[in-house]
Amino acid sequence: MRKRLVFVQRGKAEDTKALEDALKGHGWDLETIVLSKDEPLPKSLENIDGLLITGSDLNVYDQSVAPLAVY
């Protein structure tokens, strides 16, 4: 039985082909959700076996761009 991993990208969409190939070799199916493209999140985690959420492109010096995103 294959396992399902949902990969949530918060920043720019990057190529996930290498990650997908590696996961498939170990029995995982990868579903990528790109938040910057307004793709919806799953309504439930019920049929999800793994969740990977990346950070954003912002860093501590980006306070003028997104002041609420910087702590």
Coordinates of N, CA and C in Angstrom, one line a residue:
M1 N 0.8 -1.2 0.0 CA 0.0 0.0 0.0 C 0.9 1.2 0.0
R2 N 0.6 2.2 -0.9 CA 1.4 3.4 -1.0 C 1.0 4.4 0.0
K3 N 2.0 5.2 0.4 CA 1.7 6.2 1.4 C 1.6 7.6 0.7
R4 N 0.8 8.5 1.3 CA 0.6 9.8 0.7 C 1.3 10.9 1.5
L5 N 2.1 11.7 0.9 CA 2.8 12.8 1.5 C 2.3 14.1 0.8
V6 N 1.8 15.0 1.6 CA 1.4 16.3 1.1 C 2.6 17.3 1.4
F7 N 3.0 18.0 0.3 CA 4.1 18.9 0.4 C 3.6 20.3 0.1
V8 N 3.6 21.1 1.2 CA 3.0 22.5 1.1 C 4.2 23.5 0.9
Q9 N 4.2 24.2 -0.2 CA 5.2 25.2 -0.5 C 4.7 26.6 -0.2
R10 N 5.3 27.3 0.7 CA 4.9 28.6 1.1 C 5.5 29.7 0.2
G11 N 6.7 29.4 -0.3 CA 7.4 30.4 -1.1 C 7.2 30.2 -2.6
K12 N 8.2 30.5 -3.4 CA 8.1 30.3 -4.8 C 8.0 28.8 -5.1
A13 N 7.3 28.5 -6.2 CA 7.2 27.1 -6.6 C 8.5 26.7 -7.1
E14 N 9.0 25.6 -6.6 CA 10.3 25.0 -7.0 C 10.0 23.6 -7.6
D15 N 11.0 23.2 -8.4 CA 10.9 21.9 -9.0 C 11.0 20.8 -7.9
T16 N 10.0 19.9 -7.9 CA 9.9 18.9 -6.8 C 10.2 17.5 -7.5
K17 N 10.6 17.4 -8.7 CA 10.8 16.2 -9.4 C 11.8 15.2 -8.7
A18 N 12.9 15.7 -8.2 CA 13.9 14.9 -7.5 C 13.3 14.3 -6.2
L19 N 12.6 15.2 -5.5 CA 11.9 14.7 -4.2 C 10.9 13.7 -4.5
E20 N 10.1 13.9 -5.6 CA 9.0 13.0 -5.9 C 9.6 11.6 -6.4
D21 N 10.7 11.7 -7.1 CA 11.3 10.4 -7.6 C 11.8 9.6 -6.4
A22 N 12.5 10.3 -5.4 CA 13.0 9.6 -4.2 C 11.9 9.0 -3.4
L23 N 10.9 9.8 -3.2 CA 9.7 9.3 -2.4 C 9.0 8.1 -3.1
K24 N 8.9 8.2 -4.4 CA 8.2 7.1 -5.1 C 9.0 5.8 -4.9
G25 N 10.3 5.9 -4.9 CA 11.2 4.8 -4.8 C 11.0 4.1 -3.4
H26 N 10.5 4.8 -2.4 CA 10.3 4.3 -1.1 C 8.8 4.1 -0.8
G27 N 7.9 4.1 -1.8 CA 6.5 3.7 -1.6 C 5.6 4.9 -1.2
W28 N 6.1 6.1 -1.5 CA 5.3 7.3 -1.2 C 4.7 7.9 -2.5
D29 N 3.6 8.5 -2.5 CA 3.0 9.4 -3.5 C 3.1 10.8 -3.0
L30 N 3.6 11.7 -3.8 CA 3.7 13.1 -3.4 C 2.7 14.0 -4.1
E31 N 2.0 14.8 -3.2 CA 1.0 15.8 -3.7 C 1.6 17.1 -3.3
T32 N 1.8 18.0 -4.3 CA 2.4 19.3 -4.0 C 1.3 20.4 -4.0
I33 N 1.3 21.2 -3.0 CA 0.3 22.4 -2.9 C 1.2 23.6 -2.9
V34 N 1.0 24.5 -3.8 CA 1.7 25.8 -3.8 C 0.8 26.9 -3.4
L35 N 1.0 27.4 -2.2 CA 0.1 28.5 -1.6 C 0.2 29.8 -2.4
S36 N 1.3 30.1 -3.0 CA 1.4 31.3 -3.8 C 0.5 31.3 -5.1
K37 N 0.1 30.1 -5.5 CA -0.8 29.9 -6.6 C -2.2 29.7 -6.1
D38 N -2.5 30.0 -4.8 CA -3.8 29.9 -4.2 C -4.4 28.5 -4.3
E39 N -3.5 27.5 -4.3 CA -4.0 26.1 -4.3 C -4.5 25.8 -2.9
P40 N -5.7 25.1 -2.9 CA -6.3 24.9 -1.5 C -5.6 23.8 -0.7
L41 N -5.6 23.9 0.6 CA -5.1 22.9 1.5 C -6.2 21.8 1.6
P42 N -5.7 20.6 2.0 CA -6.7 19.5 2.2 C -7.7 19.9 3.4
K43 N -8.9 19.5 3.3 CA -9.9 19.8 4.3 C -9.7 18.9 5.5
S44 N -9.0 17.8 5.3 CA -8.7 16.9 6.4 C -7.4 16.2 6.3
L45 N -6.8 15.8 7.4 CA -5.5 15.0 7.3 C -5.8 13.5 7.3
E46 N -7.0 13.1 7.2 CA -7.4 11.7 7.4 C -6.7 10.7 6.5
N47 N -6.5 11.0 5.3 CA -5.9 10.1 4.3 C -4.5 10.5 4.0
I48 N -3.9 11.3 4.8 CA -2.5 11.8 4.6 C -1.6 11.1 5.6
D49 N -0.5 10.5 5.1 CA 0.4 9.8 5.9 C 1.6 10.7 6.3
G50 N 1.9 11.8 5.6 CA 3.0 12.7 5.9 C 2.7 14.0 5.4
L51 N 3.3 15.0 6.1 CA 3.1 16.4 5.7 C 4.4 17.1 5.8
L52 N 4.8 17.8 4.8 CA 6.0 18.6 4.7 C 5.7 20.0 4.3
I53 N 6.0 21.0 5.2 CA 5.7 22.4 4.9 C 7.0 23.2 4.9
T54 N 7.3 23.8 3.8 CA 8.5 24.6 3.7 C 8.3 26.0 4.2
G55 N 9.4 26.7 4.4 CA 9.3 28.1 4.9 C 9.1 29.0 3.7
S56 N 9.1 30.3 3.9 CA 8.8 31.2 2.9 C 10.1 31.8 2.4
D57 N 10.1 32.7 1.4 CA 11.2 33.3 0.9 C 11.7 34.5 1.7
L58 N 10.9 34.9 2.7 CA 11.2 36.0 3.6 C 12.3 35.7 4.6
N59 N 13.0 36.7 5.0 CA 14.0 36.5 6.1 C 13.9 37.7 7.0
V60 N 14.7 37.8 8.0 CA 14.6 38.8 9.0 C 14.7 40.2 8.5
Y61 N 15.4 40.4 7.3 CA 15.6 41.7 6.8 C 14.5 42.2 5.9
D62 N 13.4 41.4 5.7 CA 12.3 41.7 4.9 C 11.1 42.4 5.6
Q63 N 11.4 43.0 6.8 CA 10.3 43.6 7.6 C 9.6 44.7 6.8
S64 N 10.3 45.4 6.0 CA 9.6 46.5 5.2 C 8.6 45.9 4.2
V65 N 8.8 44.7 3.7 CA 8.0 44.1 2.7 C 6.8 43.4 3.4
A66 N 7.0 42.7 4.5 CA 6.0 42.0 5.2 C 6.2 42.1 6.7
P67 N 5.8 43.2 7.3 CA 6.2 43.4 8.7 C 5.5 42.4 9.7
L68 N 4.4 41.9 9.3 CA 3.7 40.9 10.2 C 4.3 39.5 10.1
A69 N 5.1 39.3 9.1 CA 5.7 38.0 9.0 C 7.1 37.8 9.7
V70 N 7.6 38.9 10.2 CA 8.9 39.0 10.9 C 8.7 39.1 12.4
Y71 N 9.3 38.2 13.1 CA 9.1 38.2 14.6 C 10.2 39.0 15.2

